Amino acid sequence: MKLKPSKPTDLSAHIAQAIRDAIVSGELIVDERLPSEAELSDQFQVSRPTVREALKRLAAQSLIRTQRGASGGAFVNKLSFEDAYSQQVTTSTLLLSMNAVSFDTACEARYSLERACAALSAERRTADQLATMRAEIFRQSQPGLTDEAFCASDVSFHRALVDGAANPVLSYQLAGAVEAMQPLMNMITFTARSREEIIALHSRIADALEARDAKAVDQALLELEAYTRQLARDVAEKRRKPN
Amino acid sequence: MKLKPSKPTDLSAHIAQAIRDAIVSGELIVDERLPSEAELSDQFQVSRPTVREALKRLAAQSLIRTQRGASGGAFVNKLSFEDAYSQQVTTSTLLLSMNAVSFDTACEARYSLERACAALSAERRTADQLATMRAEIFRQSQPGLTDEAFCASDVSFHRALVDGAANPVLSYQLAGAVEAMQPLMNMITFTARSREEIIALHSRIADALEARDAKAVDQALLELEAYTRQLARDVAEKRRKPN
DNA sequence: GACTTTTAAATGTCAGACAAATAAAAATTT
DNA sequence: AAATTTTTATTTGTCTGACATTTAAAAGTC
């Protein structure tokens, strides 16, 4: 663990980077204990608060965890899919909300990726996942449902579809694409008619998955994407000319 | 910005979460200045070092940036695609290396996602992106190339393919899948024969993109995936039984 | 009016202290 | 001797107060 780069300021950022490099390169392995804060401040020739700021940076990325007490300290954390998943969702959500990404662009990305899971999911989906999808479809058909709850159920439905591919890397990668869309979807007001349409498409997807018919899943997803984008266009249209 | 939750320890984590929530919810908007560290310590009733640790956590996630001097302070950062991209690559790389993800699983995810870009890329790829791909193919055919350089060029090639879809959200989502594979790929020793094969498939992809033939791109990617997985199997086989 | 100097505000860093948690060692009791 | 309790040492968590550095604006000067 060395620090060489140029910048004279932000010592804590440099130290964090040095430790991060050591972790990424494998110099520090999972569950290995880092030197204590006191030792680190000696090694890096900085004060303990500075070391602590560096460690908090790493903790924010789930790269380390800390434990108090004797034989405590900072340990290299095994980055779990769960941690990575939630980080990804947060990042993706902020990315979309801060960069004026058009609904079309986000929607295209989401459904392109989802279709990438379609074939695998058709092949591997479990009965359990299928049941989850059916349950979400049922929930979506309940009359009193708010738009937000409808969207949340939509996310659950699609998540089950993605998880059906039985590939944790895919599930992780898709997390951002699917969940980060929700705030954008929430801006749409779903009429009874449009809900009906979406539910019909969801049912077609579930049916196709049940029949393990990859082509049909793909086709239904294509239509769902087209319909969703049409809905968004209608909403935008109405906003512009609210009759 | 309030903090209510249960945990009594890790004040800085709570404060970071409170501010993070304020950003995600839109209570704090991009480029808005946060209260000064002194004011925050007043508001949250903690010391300045604790506030600073919280701010460093947020800085580690590129949620804020800080500026020194009068009229300086912490500002809500506009999360750029670039920042998100590199974070995603780091996270994905660590995720794969720490979770004993099989080569097959990672490879399947990567090529599934890449094929999701194939149709869009065939439709939209620019002459420039095509030229990049041709240049990388040429580089890959150079005799003196190390395996690492070959892999790096491979990543550049595929990145151009993904960027061809002209959808920044897709490019961002794919970043992890494509780049995080590199360390795994680096474990493969590429013989002259296997390089030849890969280059031939890359050429077929480039040709198909030039002809805007989505089907052909998809097919070539499928074959490339199959070949890559076969290569990995061969390597594993040789390790187990080194003649 | 243009330039220089001063000032004030803010982050960056440091030193030293105490609190709290925790595991291991030591002492005590059974 | 074993089990339990107490002590101790280590380590992170937090606080106080201070000084350095940067920066923009205000004040002063030519």
Coordinates of C-alpha atoms (C1' of nucleotides) in Angstrom, one line a residue:
Chain A
M1 CA 0.0 0.0 0.0
K2 CA 1.7 3.1 -1.3
L3 CA 0.6 6.5 -2.2
K4 CA 2.4 8.3 -5.0
P5 CA 0.1 10.4 -7.1
S6 CA 0.3 14.1 -7.7
K7 CA -2.5 15.9 -5.9
P8 CA -1.3 17.5 -2.7
T9 CA -4.8 18.0 -1.2
D10 CA -7.4 15.5 -0.1
L11 CA -5.1 13.2 1.8
S12 CA -8.0 11.0 2.9
A13 CA -9.0 10.5 -0.8
H14 CA -5.5 9.3 -1.6
I15 CA -5.3 7.0 1.3
A16 CA -8.7 5.6 0.4
Q17 CA -7.5 5.0 -3.1
A18 CA -4.3 3.3 -1.9
I19 CA -6.3 0.9 0.2
R20 CA -8.8 0.4 -2.5
D21 CA -6.1 -0.5 -4.9
A22 CA -4.7 -2.9 -2.4
I23 CA -8.1 -4.6 -2.2
V24 CA -8.8 -4.6 -5.9
S25 CA -5.4 -6.0 -6.7
G26 CA -5.8 -8.7 -4.2
E27 CA -3.0 -7.5 -1.9
L28 CA -5.6 -7.4 0.8
I29 CA -8.0 -10.3 0.7
V30 CA -11.5 -10.8 2.0
D31 CA -11.9 -10.7 5.7
E32 CA -8.3 -9.7 6.2
R33 CA -7.9 -7.1 8.9
L34 CA -6.4 -3.8 8.0
P35 CA -3.9 -2.2 10.3
S36 CA -5.5 -0.2 13.2
E37 CA -6.3 3.4 12.7
A38 CA -3.3 4.3 14.8
E39 CA -1.0 2.1 12.7
L40 CA -2.4 3.5 9.5
S41 CA -1.8 7.1 10.6
D42 CA 1.8 6.1 11.3
Q43 CA 2.2 4.4 8.0
F44 CA 0.7 7.2 6.0
Q45 CA 2.1 9.9 8.2
V46 CA -1.3 11.6 8.8
S47 CA -3.5 12.1 11.7
R48 CA -6.1 9.6 12.8
P49 CA -9.1 11.7 11.8
T50 CA -7.7 11.8 8.2
V51 CA -7.3 8.0 8.3
R52 CA -10.8 7.7 9.5
E53 CA -12.2 9.8 6.7
A54 CA -10.4 7.5 4.3
L55 CA -11.9 4.5 6.0
K56 CA -15.4 6.0 5.9
R57 CA -15.0 6.5 2.1
L58 CA -14.3 2.8 1.8
A59 CA -17.1 1.9 4.1
A60 CA -19.5 3.9 1.9
Q61 CA -18.6 1.6 -1.0
S62 CA -19.0 -1.5 1.2
L63 CA -15.4 -2.3 0.7
I64 CA -14.7 -2.6 4.4
R65 CA -16.6 -3.1 7.6
T66 CA -15.5 -2.1 11.1
Q67 CA -15.8 -3.7 14.5
R68 CA -15.1 -2.1 17.8
G69 CA -13.2 -3.5 20.7
A70 CA -10.1 -5.6 21.2
S71 CA -9.3 -7.6 18.1
G72 CA -11.7 -5.3 16.3
G73 CA -10.7 -3.1 13.4
A74 CA -11.4 -2.6 9.8
F75 CA -11.9 -5.7 7.7
V76 CA -12.0 -6.2 4.0
N77 CA -15.6 -6.8 3.3
K78 CA -16.9 -9.5 0.9
L79 CA -19.0 -7.4 -1.5
S80 CA -22.3 -9.3 -1.6
F81 CA -24.7 -9.2 -4.5
E82 CA -27.2 -7.7 -2.2
D83 CA -24.9 -4.7 -1.4
A84 CA -23.9 -4.3 -5.0
Y85 CA -27.5 -4.5 -6.0
S86 CA -28.8 -1.7 -3.8
Q87 CA -25.8 0.5 -4.6
Q88 CA -26.6 0.0 -8.3
V89 CA -30.2 0.9 -7.8
T90 CA -29.3 4.1 -6.0
T91 CA -26.7 5.1 -8.5
S92 CA -28.9 4.4 -11.5
T93 CA -31.8 6.2 -10.0
L94 CA -29.8 9.3 -9.4
L95 CA -28.2 9.0 -12.8
L96 CA -31.5 9.1 -14.5
S97 CA -33.0 11.8 -12.4
M98 CA -30.0 14.1 -12.7
N99 CA -29.2 13.8 -16.4
A100 CA -32.5 14.5 -18.0
V101 CA -32.6 11.0 -19.6
S102 CA -35.6 10.8 -21.8
F103 CA -38.3 8.3 -21.0
D104 CA -37.7 6.7 -24.4
T105 CA -34.0 6.2 -23.8
A106 CA -34.4 4.7 -20.4
C107 CA -37.3 2.5 -21.6
E108 CA -35.4 1.3 -24.6
A109 CA -32.5 0.3 -22.4
R110 CA -34.7 -1.4 -19.8
Y111 CA -36.6 -3.5 -22.3
S112 CA -33.6 -4.3 -24.4
L113 CA -31.9 -5.7 -21.3
E114 CA -35.0 -7.5 -20.2
R115 CA -35.4 -9.2 -23.5
A116 CA -31.8 -10.4 -23.0
C117 CA -33.1 -12.4 -20.1
A118 CA -36.1 -13.7 -21.9
A119 CA -34.6 -16.8 -23.5
L120 CA -32.8 -17.9 -20.3
S121 CA -35.8 -17.2 -18.2
A122 CA -38.1 -19.2 -20.4
E123 CA -35.7 -22.1 -20.1
R124 CA -35.0 -21.9 -16.4
R125 CA -37.8 -20.1 -14.5
T126 CA -38.9 -22.0 -11.5
A127 CA -42.5 -22.6 -10.5
D128 CA -42.0 -20.3 -7.6
Q129 CA -41.0 -17.4 -9.8
L130 CA -43.9 -18.1 -12.1
A131 CA -46.2 -18.0 -9.0
T132 CA -44.7 -14.7 -8.0
M133 CA -45.5 -13.2 -11.4
R134 CA -49.0 -14.5 -11.3
A135 CA -49.5 -13.0 -7.8
E136 CA -48.2 -9.7 -9.0
I137 CA -50.6 -9.8 -12.0
F138 CA -53.4 -10.4 -9.6
R139 CA -52.4 -7.5 -7.4
Q140 CA -52.2 -5.3 -10.4
S141 CA -55.8 -6.1 -11.2
Q142 CA -57.1 -5.0 -7.8
P143 CA -59.3 -1.9 -8.2
G144 CA -58.2 0.3 -5.4
L145 CA -54.5 0.2 -6.2
T146 CA -52.6 3.5 -6.3
D147 CA -50.4 4.3 -9.3
E148 CA -47.3 4.0 -7.1
A149 CA -48.4 0.6 -5.8
F150 CA -49.1 -0.5 -9.4
C151 CA -45.6 0.6 -10.4
A152 CA -44.0 -1.2 -7.4
S153 CA -45.9 -4.4 -8.4
D154 CA -44.7 -3.9 -11.9
V155 CA -41.1 -3.8 -10.7
S156 CA -41.6 -7.0 -8.7
F157 CA -43.1 -8.7 -11.7
H158 CA -40.2 -7.8 -13.9
R159 CA -37.7 -8.7 -11.2
A160 CA -39.1 -12.2 -11.0
L161 CA -38.8 -12.4 -14.8
V162 CA -35.2 -11.4 -14.6
D163 CA -34.4 -13.7 -11.7
G164 CA -35.9 -16.5 -13.7
A165 CA -32.7 -16.4 -15.8
A166 CA -31.0 -17.9 -12.7
N167 CA -27.9 -15.8 -13.4
P168 CA -27.0 -13.6 -10.4
V169 CA -24.7 -11.5 -12.5
L170 CA -27.6 -10.7 -14.9
S171 CA -30.0 -10.0 -12.0
Y172 CA -27.4 -7.6 -10.6
Q173 CA -26.8 -5.8 -13.8
L174 CA -30.5 -5.5 -14.5
A175 CA -31.3 -4.2 -11.1
G176 CA -30.5 -0.6 -12.1
A177 CA -32.3 -0.8 -15.4
V178 CA -35.5 -2.1 -13.9
E179 CA -35.8 -0.4 -10.6
A180 CA -34.4 3.0 -11.6
M181 CA -37.2 3.3 -14.1
Q182 CA -39.8 3.3 -11.4
P183 CA -39.6 7.0 -10.6
L184 CA -40.1 7.8 -14.3
M185 CA -43.0 5.4 -14.5
N186 CA -44.5 6.9 -11.5
M187 CA -45.1 10.1 -13.5
I188 CA -47.5 8.3 -15.7
T189 CA -51.2 8.2 -14.6
F190 CA -52.5 4.8 -15.4
T191 CA -56.1 4.7 -16.5
A192 CA -58.2 1.6 -15.9
R193 CA -57.9 1.0 -19.6
S194 CA -54.1 1.2 -19.7
R195 CA -53.8 -1.0 -16.6
E196 CA -55.9 -3.6 -18.3
E197 CA -53.7 -3.5 -21.3
I198 CA -50.5 -3.9 -19.3
I199 CA -52.0 -6.7 -17.2
A200 CA -52.9 -8.5 -20.4
L201 CA -49.4 -8.2 -21.7
H202 CA -48.1 -9.4 -18.3
S203 CA -50.3 -12.4 -18.5
R204 CA -49.0 -13.2 -22.0
I205 CA -45.5 -13.0 -20.6
A206 CA -46.4 -15.3 -17.8
D207 CA -48.1 -17.7 -20.1
A208 CA -45.2 -17.8 -22.4
L209 CA -42.8 -18.4 -19.6
E210 CA -45.0 -21.2 -18.3
A211 CA -44.9 -22.7 -21.8
R212 CA -41.2 -22.0 -21.9
D213 CA -41.7 -20.3 -25.2
A214 CA -38.8 -17.8 -25.5
K215 CA -40.0 -16.3 -28.7
A216 CA -43.4 -15.4 -27.3
V217 CA -41.8 -13.8 -24.2
D218 CA -39.7 -11.7 -26.5
Q219 CA -42.6 -10.7 -28.6
A220 CA -44.8 -9.7 -25.6
L221 CA -41.9 -7.7 -24.1
L222 CA -41.6 -5.9 -27.4
E223 CA -45.2 -5.0 -27.4
L224 CA -45.1 -4.0 -23.7
E225 CA -42.2 -1.7 -24.5
A226 CA -44.1 -0.2 -27.4
Y227 CA -47.2 0.3 -25.3
T228 CA -45.3 1.8 -22.4
R229 CA -43.6 4.3 -24.6
Q230 CA -46.9 5.2 -26.2
L231 CA -48.4 5.8 -22.8
A232 CA -45.6 8.1 -22.0
R233 CA -46.1 10.0 -25.2
D234 CA -49.8 10.4 -24.5
V235 CA -49.0 11.8 -21.0
A236 CA -46.5 14.2 -22.5
E237 CA -49.0 15.2 -25.1
K238 CA -51.7 15.9 -22.6
R239 CA -49.4 18.0 -20.5
R240 CA -48.6 20.1 -23.5
K241 CA -52.2 20.6 -24.6
P242 CA -54.4 19.8 -21.5
N243 CA -57.7 20.3 -23.3
Chain B
M1 CA -33.2 16.5 6.6
K2 CA -34.0 14.5 9.7
L3 CA -32.6 11.4 11.3
K4 CA -34.8 9.1 13.2
P5 CA -33.7 5.5 12.8
S6 CA -32.9 3.1 15.6
K7 CA -29.1 2.4 15.6
P8 CA -27.4 4.2 18.3
T9 CA -23.9 3.9 16.8
D10 CA -22.3 5.1 13.6
L11 CA -23.6 8.6 13.7
S12 CA -21.8 9.5 10.6
A13 CA -23.5 6.8 8.7
H14 CA -26.9 8.1 9.8
I15 CA -26.1 11.7 8.9
A16 CA -24.8 10.5 5.5
Q17 CA -28.1 8.6 5.0
A18 CA -30.2 11.6 6.0
I19 CA -28.4 13.8 3.5
R20 CA -28.5 11.0 0.8
D21 CA -32.2 10.8 1.3
A22 CA -32.5 14.5 0.9
I23 CA -30.7 14.3 -2.4
V24 CA -32.5 11.3 -3.7
S25 CA -35.9 12.7 -2.8
G26 CA -35.1 16.0 -4.5
E27 CA -35.1 18.0 -1.3
L28 CA -31.6 19.0 -2.2
I29 CA -31.1 19.7 -5.9
V30 CA -28.0 19.5 -8.1
D31 CA -25.4 22.2 -7.4
E32 CA -27.2 23.3 -4.3
R33 CA -24.9 24.1 -1.5
L34 CA -25.2 22.1 1.7
P35 CA -24.9 23.9 5.1
S36 CA -21.3 24.4 6.2
E37 CA -19.8 21.7 8.3
A38 CA -20.2 23.9 11.4
E39 CA -23.9 24.5 10.6
L40 CA -24.4 20.7 10.0
S41 CA -22.8 19.9 13.3
D42 CA -25.2 22.3 15.0
Q43 CA -28.2 20.9 13.2
F44 CA -27.3 17.3 13.9
Q45 CA -25.9 17.9 17.3
V46 CA -22.6 16.2 16.6
S47 CA -19.0 17.3 16.3
R48 CA -17.4 18.5 13.1
P49 CA -15.3 15.4 12.6
T50 CA -18.4 13.3 12.6
V51 CA -20.1 15.5 10.1
R52 CA -16.9 15.3 8.0
E53 CA -16.9 11.6 8.0
A54 CA -20.5 11.6 6.8
L55 CA -19.6 14.0 4.0
K56 CA -16.7 11.8 3.0
R57 CA -19.0 8.9 2.7
L58 CA -21.2 10.9 0.3
A59 CA -18.1 12.1 -1.6
A60 CA -17.1 8.5 -2.1
Q61 CA -20.3 7.9 -3.9
S62 CA -19.9 11.1 -6.0
L63 CA -23.0 12.5 -4.5
I64 CA -21.3 15.7 -3.3
R65 CA -18.2 17.6 -4.2
T66 CA -16.4 20.1 -1.9
Q67 CA -14.7 23.4 -2.5
R68 CA -12.5 25.3 -0.2
G69 CA -12.5 28.9 0.6
A70 CA -15.1 31.6 1.1
S71 CA -18.3 30.7 -0.6
G72 CA -17.0 27.2 -0.7
G73 CA -18.6 24.2 0.9
A74 CA -20.2 21.0 -0.1
F75 CA -22.4 20.9 -3.2
V76 CA -24.8 18.3 -4.5
N77 CA -22.9 16.8 -7.4
K78 CA -24.5 16.1 -10.7
L79 CA -23.8 12.4 -11.1
S80 CA -22.2 12.1 -14.5
F81 CA -22.4 9.0 -16.7
E82 CA -18.6 8.9 -16.5
D83 CA -18.6 8.8 -12.7
A84 CA -21.3 6.2 -12.6
Y85 CA -19.5 4.2 -15.3
S86 CA -16.3 3.9 -13.4
Q87 CA -18.0 3.1 -10.1
Q88 CA -19.9 0.4 -11.8
V89 CA -16.8 -1.1 -13.2
T90 CA -15.1 -1.2 -9.9
T91 CA -18.1 -2.6 -8.1
S92 CA -18.7 -5.3 -10.8
T93 CA -15.0 -6.3 -10.8
L94 CA -14.9 -6.7 -7.1
L95 CA -18.2 -8.5 -7.1
L96 CA -17.0 -11.1 -9.6
S97 CA -13.6 -11.6 -7.9
M98 CA -15.0 -11.9 -4.4
N99 CA -18.0 -14.2 -5.1
A100 CA -16.4 -17.1 -7.0
V101 CA -18.7 -16.4 -9.9
S102 CA -18.0 -19.0 -12.5
F103 CA -16.6 -18.0 -15.9
D104 CA -19.7 -19.5 -17.5
T105 CA -22.1 -17.4 -15.5
A106 CA -20.2 -14.2 -16.1
C107 CA -19.7 -15.0 -19.7
E108 CA -23.4 -15.8 -20.2
A109 CA -24.4 -12.5 -18.6
R110 CA -22.0 -10.5 -20.6
Y111 CA -23.0 -11.9 -24.0
S112 CA -26.7 -11.9 -23.2
L113 CA -26.5 -8.2 -22.5
E114 CA -24.3 -7.6 -25.5
R115 CA -26.7 -9.3 -27.8
A116 CA -29.3 -7.0 -26.3
C117 CA -27.4 -4.2 -28.0
A118 CA -26.8 -5.9 -31.3
A119 CA -30.0 -4.9 -33.0
L120 CA -29.8 -1.2 -31.9
S121 CA -26.1 -1.1 -32.8
A122 CA -26.7 -2.5 -36.2
E123 CA -29.2 0.2 -36.8
R124 CA -27.3 3.1 -35.4
R125 CA -23.6 2.5 -35.3
T126 CA -21.6 5.4 -36.8
A127 CA -18.8 5.1 -39.2
D128 CA -16.5 6.2 -36.4
Q129 CA -17.5 3.3 -34.2
L130 CA -17.0 0.9 -37.0
A131 CA -13.6 2.3 -37.6
T132 CA -12.7 1.9 -34.0
M133 CA -13.7 -1.8 -34.2
R134 CA -11.7 -2.3 -37.3
A135 CA -8.7 -0.7 -35.7
E136 CA -9.0 -2.9 -32.6
I137 CA -9.3 -6.0 -34.8
F138 CA -6.1 -4.9 -36.5
R139 CA -4.4 -4.4 -33.2
Q140 CA -5.5 -7.9 -32.1
S141 CA -3.8 -9.4 -35.2
Q142 CA -0.4 -7.9 -34.3
P143 CA 2.0 -10.7 -33.5
G144 CA 3.9 -9.4 -30.5
L145 CA 0.7 -8.6 -28.5
T146 CA 0.6 -9.8 -24.9
D147 CA -2.4 -11.6 -23.6
E148 CA -3.3 -8.6 -21.4
A149 CA -3.1 -6.2 -24.3
F150 CA -5.2 -8.6 -26.4
C151 CA -7.9 -8.6 -23.7
A152 CA -7.8 -4.9 -23.3
S153 CA -8.3 -4.5 -27.1
D154 CA -11.1 -7.0 -26.9
V155 CA -12.8 -4.8 -24.3
S156 CA -12.4 -1.7 -26.5
F157 CA -13.9 -3.6 -29.4
H158 CA -16.9 -4.7 -27.5
R159 CA -17.3 -1.2 -25.9
A160 CA -17.5 0.3 -29.4
L161 CA -20.1 -2.3 -30.2
V162 CA -22.2 -1.4 -27.2
D163 CA -21.7 2.4 -27.7
G164 CA -23.0 1.8 -31.2
A165 CA -26.5 1.4 -29.8
A166 CA -26.3 5.1 -29.0
N167 CA -28.1 4.7 -25.7
P168 CA -26.1 6.1 -22.8
V169 CA -28.1 4.1 -20.3
L170 CA -27.3 0.9 -22.1
S171 CA -23.6 1.8 -22.3
Y172 CA -23.6 2.5 -18.6
Q173 CA -25.4 -0.7 -17.7
L174 CA -23.1 -2.7 -19.9
A175 CA -19.9 -1.2 -18.6
G176 CA -19.8 -3.6 -15.6
A177 CA -20.6 -6.6 -17.6
V178 CA -18.0 -6.1 -20.3
E179 CA -15.1 -4.6 -18.3
A180 CA -15.4 -6.7 -15.2
M181 CA -14.9 -9.7 -17.4
Q182 CA -11.4 -8.7 -18.3
P183 CA -9.7 -10.0 -15.2
L184 CA -11.4 -13.4 -15.8
M185 CA -10.4 -13.3 -19.4
N186 CA -6.9 -12.5 -18.5
M187 CA -6.6 -15.9 -16.9
I188 CA -6.9 -17.5 -20.3
T189 CA -3.8 -18.0 -22.4
F190 CA -4.6 -17.2 -25.9
T191 CA -2.8 -19.4 -28.5
A192 CA -2.2 -18.0 -31.9
R193 CA -4.9 -20.3 -33.1
S194 CA -7.5 -19.1 -30.7
R195 CA -6.7 -15.5 -31.4
E196 CA -7.2 -16.2 -35.0
E197 CA -10.6 -17.6 -34.3
I198 CA -11.6 -14.7 -32.2
I199 CA -10.4 -12.2 -34.7
A200 CA -12.4 -13.9 -37.4
L201 CA -15.5 -13.7 -35.3
H202 CA -14.8 -10.0 -34.5
S203 CA -14.5 -9.4 -38.2
R204 CA -17.8 -11.1 -38.9
I205 CA -19.3 -8.8 -36.2
A206 CA -17.8 -5.8 -37.8
D207 CA -19.0 -6.9 -41.3
A208 CA -22.5 -7.5 -40.0
L209 CA -22.6 -4.1 -38.4
E210 CA -21.3 -2.5 -41.5
A211 CA -24.1 -4.2 -43.4
R212 CA -26.5 -3.3 -40.6
D213 CA -27.5 -6.9 -40.4
A214 CA -28.7 -7.4 -36.8
K215 CA -29.3 -11.1 -37.2
A216 CA -25.8 -11.7 -38.3
V217 CA -24.4 -9.7 -35.4
D218 CA -26.5 -11.8 -33.0
Q219 CA -25.3 -15.0 -34.6
A220 CA -21.7 -14.1 -34.5
L221 CA -22.0 -13.0 -30.9
L222 CA -23.6 -16.3 -30.0
E223 CA -20.7 -18.1 -31.6
L224 CA -18.1 -15.9 -29.9
E225 CA -19.7 -16.7 -26.6
A226 CA -19.7 -20.4 -27.3
Y227 CA -16.1 -20.2 -28.4
T228 CA -15.0 -18.2 -25.4
R229 CA -16.6 -20.6 -23.0
Q230 CA -15.0 -23.5 -24.8
L231 CA -11.6 -21.8 -24.4
A232 CA -12.2 -21.4 -20.7
R233 CA -13.2 -25.0 -20.4
D234 CA -10.0 -26.1 -22.2
V235 CA -7.9 -24.0 -19.9
A236 CA -9.6 -25.5 -16.8
E237 CA -9.1 -28.9 -18.3
K238 CA -5.4 -28.4 -18.9
R239 CA -4.9 -27.1 -15.3
R240 CA -6.6 -30.2 -13.9
K241 CA -4.6 -32.6 -16.1
P242 CA -1.5 -30.9 -17.3
N243 CA -0.4 -33.8 -19.5
Chain C
dG1 C1' -10.9 53.1 -12.3
dA2 C1' -7.6 49.6 -11.8
dC3 C1' -4.8 47.3 -8.8
dT4 C1' -3.3 45.6 -4.3
dT5 C1' -4.1 44.3 0.3
dT6 C1' -6.9 42.8 3.9
dT7 C1' -10.4 40.2 5.8
dA8 C1' -13.6 36.6 6.6
dA9 C1' -15.5 32.2 5.7
dA10 C1' -14.9 27.7 4.6
dT11 C1' -12.6 23.2 4.1
dG12 C1' -8.3 20.4 5.3
dT13 C1' -5.5 18.7 8.9
dC14 C1' -3.7 17.9 13.3
dA15 C1' -3.2 16.7 18.5
dG16 C1' -5.0 15.0 22.4
dA17 C1' -8.6 13.3 25.1
dC18 C1' -12.4 10.4 26.7
dA19 C1' -16.2 7.0 25.9
dA20 C1' -17.7 2.5 24.7
dA21 C1' -17.3 -2.0 23.1
dT22 C1' -15.0 -6.2 23.1
dA23 C1' -11.9 -10.1 23.6
dA24 C1' -8.4 -12.0 26.1
dA25 C1' -6.0 -12.5 30.4
dA26 C1' -6.1 -12.7 35.3
dA27 C1' -8.2 -13.4 39.5
dT28 C1' -11.7 -15.4 42.2
dT29 C1' -15.0 -18.6 43.6
dT30 C1' -17.1 -23.0 43.7
Chain D
dA1 C1' -9.8 -28.4 38.4
dA2 C1' -13.5 -26.0 36.4
dA3 C1' -16.5 -22.3 36.1
dT4 C1' -17.3 -17.7 36.9
dT5 C1' -16.2 -13.0 37.6
dT6 C1' -13.1 -9.2 37.3
dT7 C1' -9.6 -6.8 35.3
dT8 C1' -7.0 -5.1 31.5
dA9 C1' -5.6 -3.9 27.0
dT10 C1' -6.9 -2.8 22.5
dT11 C1' -9.6 -0.6 19.1
dT12 C1' -13.2 2.1 17.1
dG13 C1' -16.4 6.2 18.0
dT14 C1' -16.8 10.9 19.3
dC15 C1' -15.6 15.4 21.0
dT16 C1' -12.9 19.8 21.7
dG17 C1' -10.0 23.1 20.1
dA18 C1' -6.6 24.6 17.3
dC19 C1' -4.1 26.0 13.1
dA20 C1' -3.2 25.8 8.0
dT21 C1' -4.9 26.7 3.4
dT22 C1' -7.8 28.3 0.0
dT23 C1' -10.8 31.5 -1.9
dA24 C1' -13.9 35.2 -2.9
dA25 C1' -15.3 39.5 -1.5
dA26 C1' -14.5 43.8 0.8
dA27 C1' -11.4 47.4 1.8
dG28 C1' -7.8 50.2 0.8
dT29 C1' -4.3 52.4 -2.3
dC30 C1' -2.4 54.4 -6.3

